XYZ file of C-alpha atoms in Angstrom:
263
model
C 145.372 -47.370 136.092
C 146.288 -44.536 133.741
C 144.329 -43.508 130.676
C 146.199 -43.709 127.390
C 145.663 -40.598 125.279
C 146.733 -41.538 121.763
C 147.520 -38.019 120.611
C 150.526 -35.764 120.398
C 149.571 -32.691 122.441
C 148.590 -29.928 122.198
C 146.480 -30.216 119.024
C 147.649 -26.944 117.487
C 150.546 -25.796 115.333
C 153.964 -26.032 116.937
C 155.835 -28.631 118.992
C 153.927 -31.460 120.627
C 154.571 -34.069 123.318
C 154.115 -37.769 122.598
C 151.908 -40.040 124.710
C 153.525 -42.243 127.342
C 153.462 -45.928 126.458
C 149.984 -47.414 126.825
C 147.638 -47.972 129.761
C 149.766 -48.629 132.811
C 149.316 -49.308 136.494
C 150.676 -46.446 138.590
C 151.818 -46.988 142.172
C 151.742 -43.614 143.910
C 154.519 -43.702 146.520
C 154.904 -40.164 147.799
C 153.708 -36.644 147.227
C 156.686 -34.454 146.396
C 155.271 -30.963 146.792
C 152.979 -30.547 149.793
C 150.985 -27.298 149.761
C 152.425 -26.257 153.115
C 156.020 -26.456 151.922
C 158.161 -23.818 150.260
C 156.200 -21.750 147.754
C 159.031 -22.313 145.269
C 158.507 -26.069 145.170
C 157.409 -27.601 141.893
C 153.790 -27.010 142.916
C 153.850 -23.981 140.619
C 151.804 -20.903 140.986
C 150.048 -19.581 137.910
C 148.325 -16.214 138.305
C 148.537 -16.812 142.051
C 147.029 -20.316 141.909
C 148.648 -23.678 142.535
C 148.358 -25.552 139.269
C 149.645 -29.090 139.736
C 150.806 -31.767 142.115
C 153.898 -33.920 141.773
C 154.208 -37.522 142.932
C 156.963 -40.080 143.161
C 155.509 -43.105 141.381
C 156.448 -46.583 140.282
C 155.436 -47.639 136.775
C 156.390 -51.091 135.539
C 159.203 -51.356 138.051
C 160.765 -47.951 137.374
C 160.654 -44.754 139.419
C 159.300 -41.592 137.830
C 158.043 -38.173 138.837
C 154.419 -37.757 137.769
C 153.057 -34.229 137.425
C 149.267 -34.216 137.648
C 147.637 -30.962 136.587
C 144.571 -29.439 138.176
C 141.557 -28.094 136.334
C 142.464 -25.097 134.174
C 140.120 -22.211 133.471
C 141.087 -20.490 130.220
C 139.776 -17.213 131.655
C 142.767 -17.229 133.995
C 145.038 -17.154 130.952
C 143.173 -14.199 129.435
C 143.012 -12.294 132.707
C 144.586 -8.857 132.494
C 144.274 -8.487 128.741
C 142.036 -5.677 127.454
C 138.551 -6.949 126.624
C 138.855 -5.982 122.915
C 142.069 -8.047 122.753
C 140.456 -11.015 124.497
C 137.731 -11.064 121.848
C 140.360 -11.463 119.123
C 141.936 -14.558 120.675
C 140.512 -18.023 119.918
C 139.900 -19.769 123.231
C 141.535 -22.976 121.977
C 144.790 -21.118 121.232
C 144.722 -19.398 124.627
C 144.303 -22.831 126.229
C 146.910 -24.666 124.136
C 149.518 -21.933 124.637
C 148.575 -20.950 128.183
C 147.521 -23.948 130.264
C 150.456 -25.133 132.412
C 150.059 -28.706 131.105
C 150.236 -27.599 127.490
C 153.068 -25.147 128.217
C 155.172 -28.039 129.436
C 154.083 -30.271 126.534
C 155.176 -27.641 124.031
C 158.525 -27.002 125.720
C 159.381 -30.700 125.868
C 158.099 -31.193 122.348
C 160.642 -28.637 121.202
C 163.437 -30.343 123.158
C 162.532 -33.759 121.754
C 162.364 -32.362 118.218
C 165.873 -30.916 118.604
C 167.368 -33.984 120.302
C 168.132 -32.456 123.699
C 165.517 -34.112 125.950
C 167.191 -34.748 129.325
C 170.217 -32.523 128.654
C 169.112 -29.025 129.690
C 166.009 -30.060 131.627
C 165.158 -33.289 133.422
C 164.024 -35.926 130.968
C 160.392 -36.235 129.938
C 158.842 -39.516 128.777
C 155.449 -38.355 127.571
C 151.961 -37.557 128.777
C 149.033 -39.597 130.048
C 145.875 -38.957 132.035
C 144.469 -40.228 135.297
C 140.737 -40.815 135.785
C 138.748 -38.800 138.266
C 138.419 -41.906 140.459
C 142.215 -41.982 140.907
C 142.319 -38.236 141.572
C 139.686 -38.716 144.273
C 141.700 -41.550 145.837
C 144.744 -39.259 145.977
C 142.699 -36.721 147.951
C 141.837 -39.457 150.456
C 145.356 -40.874 150.621
C 147.670 -37.869 150.778
C 147.375 -35.187 153.429
C 146.770 -31.664 152.191
C 145.042 -32.556 148.921
C 141.483 -31.360 149.280
C 140.523 -30.386 145.752
C 141.502 -30.467 142.080
C 139.961 -27.016 141.581
C 137.076 -28.221 139.449
C 134.183 -25.728 139.621
C 130.946 -27.062 141.044
C 129.185 -26.502 137.711
C 131.636 -28.662 135.755
C 132.445 -32.347 135.564
C 135.949 -33.543 134.760
C 136.546 -37.196 133.893
C 140.319 -36.976 133.361
C 143.271 -35.017 134.678
C 146.304 -34.623 132.397
C 149.724 -35.699 133.634
C 153.332 -35.713 132.452
C 155.810 -38.503 133.195
C 159.299 -37.247 133.983
C 162.625 -38.412 135.305
C 162.611 -38.760 139.078
C 165.341 -36.642 140.641
C 166.191 -36.891 144.319
C 165.661 -33.550 146.000
C 169.009 -31.836 146.361
C 169.864 -28.193 146.784
C 172.118 -27.349 143.844
C 173.485 -24.312 145.659
C 173.642 -20.743 144.444
C 177.265 -21.359 143.475
C 175.943 -23.513 140.619
C 174.268 -20.560 138.960
C 176.628 -20.726 135.976
C 175.569 -24.311 135.218
C 171.948 -23.306 135.614
C 172.352 -20.308 133.349
C 174.128 -22.451 130.772
C 171.097 -24.744 130.543
C 168.728 -21.808 130.546
C 170.627 -19.984 127.835
C 170.660 -23.082 125.642
C 166.896 -23.521 126.055
C 166.421 -19.857 125.211
C 168.439 -20.411 122.029
C 165.975 -23.188 121.151
C 163.103 -20.731 121.566
C 162.006 -21.856 125.045
C 161.522 -19.264 127.795
C 161.472 -21.149 131.120
C 159.676 -18.488 133.124
C 160.963 -19.769 136.477
C 164.700 -19.555 137.116
C 165.012 -19.597 140.889
C 167.631 -21.874 142.416
C 165.114 -24.573 143.373
C 163.982 -25.096 139.793
C 167.284 -26.773 138.902
C 168.773 -30.129 139.809
C 172.364 -30.799 140.881
C 173.411 -30.959 137.213
C 172.052 -27.497 136.515
C 169.078 -28.811 134.523
C 165.675 -27.151 134.717
C 163.098 -29.193 136.626
C 159.801 -27.584 135.701
C 158.579 -25.915 132.524
C 154.942 -25.410 133.492
C 155.479 -21.635 133.420
C 157.352 -21.692 130.113
C 156.394 -20.524 126.661
C 157.960 -20.827 123.254
C 158.471 -18.025 120.812
C 155.249 -18.503 118.859
C 153.318 -17.590 122.025
C 150.064 -16.009 120.907
C 150.388 -12.996 123.221
C 153.344 -11.733 121.216
C 150.887 -10.809 118.469
C 149.299 -8.248 120.784
C 152.401 -6.736 122.384
C 154.613 -3.822 121.497
C 158.118 -4.613 120.275
C 159.527 -3.478 123.636
C 157.182 -5.715 125.664
C 157.865 -8.625 123.319
C 161.604 -8.277 123.815
C 161.202 -8.132 127.593
C 159.016 -11.255 127.573
C 161.571 -13.125 125.483
C 164.390 -11.934 127.754
C 162.540 -12.875 130.959
C 164.969 -15.626 131.999
C 168.033 -13.424 131.514
C 166.390 -10.567 133.405
C 165.590 -12.864 136.330
C 169.101 -14.317 136.341
C 170.579 -10.829 136.369
C 168.537 -10.035 139.476
C 169.676 -13.282 141.139
C 173.317 -12.441 140.494
C 172.912 -8.952 141.868
C 171.246 -10.283 145.039
C 174.177 -12.679 145.484
C 176.554 -9.735 145.405
C 178.425 -10.969 142.330
C 180.033 -8.056 140.546
C 181.146 -7.483 136.958
C 178.738 -10.048 135.480
C 176.270 -8.621 132.972
C 173.786 -11.184 131.653
C 171.163 -8.650 130.669
C 171.328 -4.904 130.258
C 167.995 -3.138 130.448
C 168.212 -0.223 128.045
C 164.829 1.067 129.107
C 161.762 1.734 127.045
C 162.567 3.575 123.852
C 160.600 6.558 122.701
């Protein structure tokens, strides 16, 4: 049984994701991203840590992909920032902008607000939560799940989750990079930086699959960056696509031109 969270999340300014339906029974059918599989599966890394697990589930007779997020330590989000800068940042804002669950909520909130949910990224149906009892059962049922990364000095009663369109695994092929870039560019125009643009983060239609590494353009870190670093952060997807194209040996295609640091 899921837990219905009757809130649009995250509870801060900016786009928010709606809750999914009400309390529902979830039939967990298959784990879609085993830890021992390709590191570029949807089991994203965040600061070197795996942050979520994805399951094929049945809810009220319909197949979905359910992304269940592990415990998030806000200190991981602040890691690397100068201590004086860290002291200026409210922990709630660092969490609501930085936690992979909230990153995806904000990105899909923006897509829903602009009427493009399911067009440039696989469709999202809302968020819910699973109780710790269910999370424990998943550890017992599926091989390779041994923890939800909750520190021994903490107690978590719920784990947040996002309900998404289930897409059969299919290699889109590097030759589909133009479709993928088209979706990425459109999301960028909406103020969403995906943060992960490798070939495996797109379905056969060129739509982005995961946005757990994304941010939108009101990202709090921009307030503490130089103009040059801000521009590079906002251009991240184009920079990464340019590198992909160059590795593929495609010539005479310029998605991003790095003019170097001025001054």
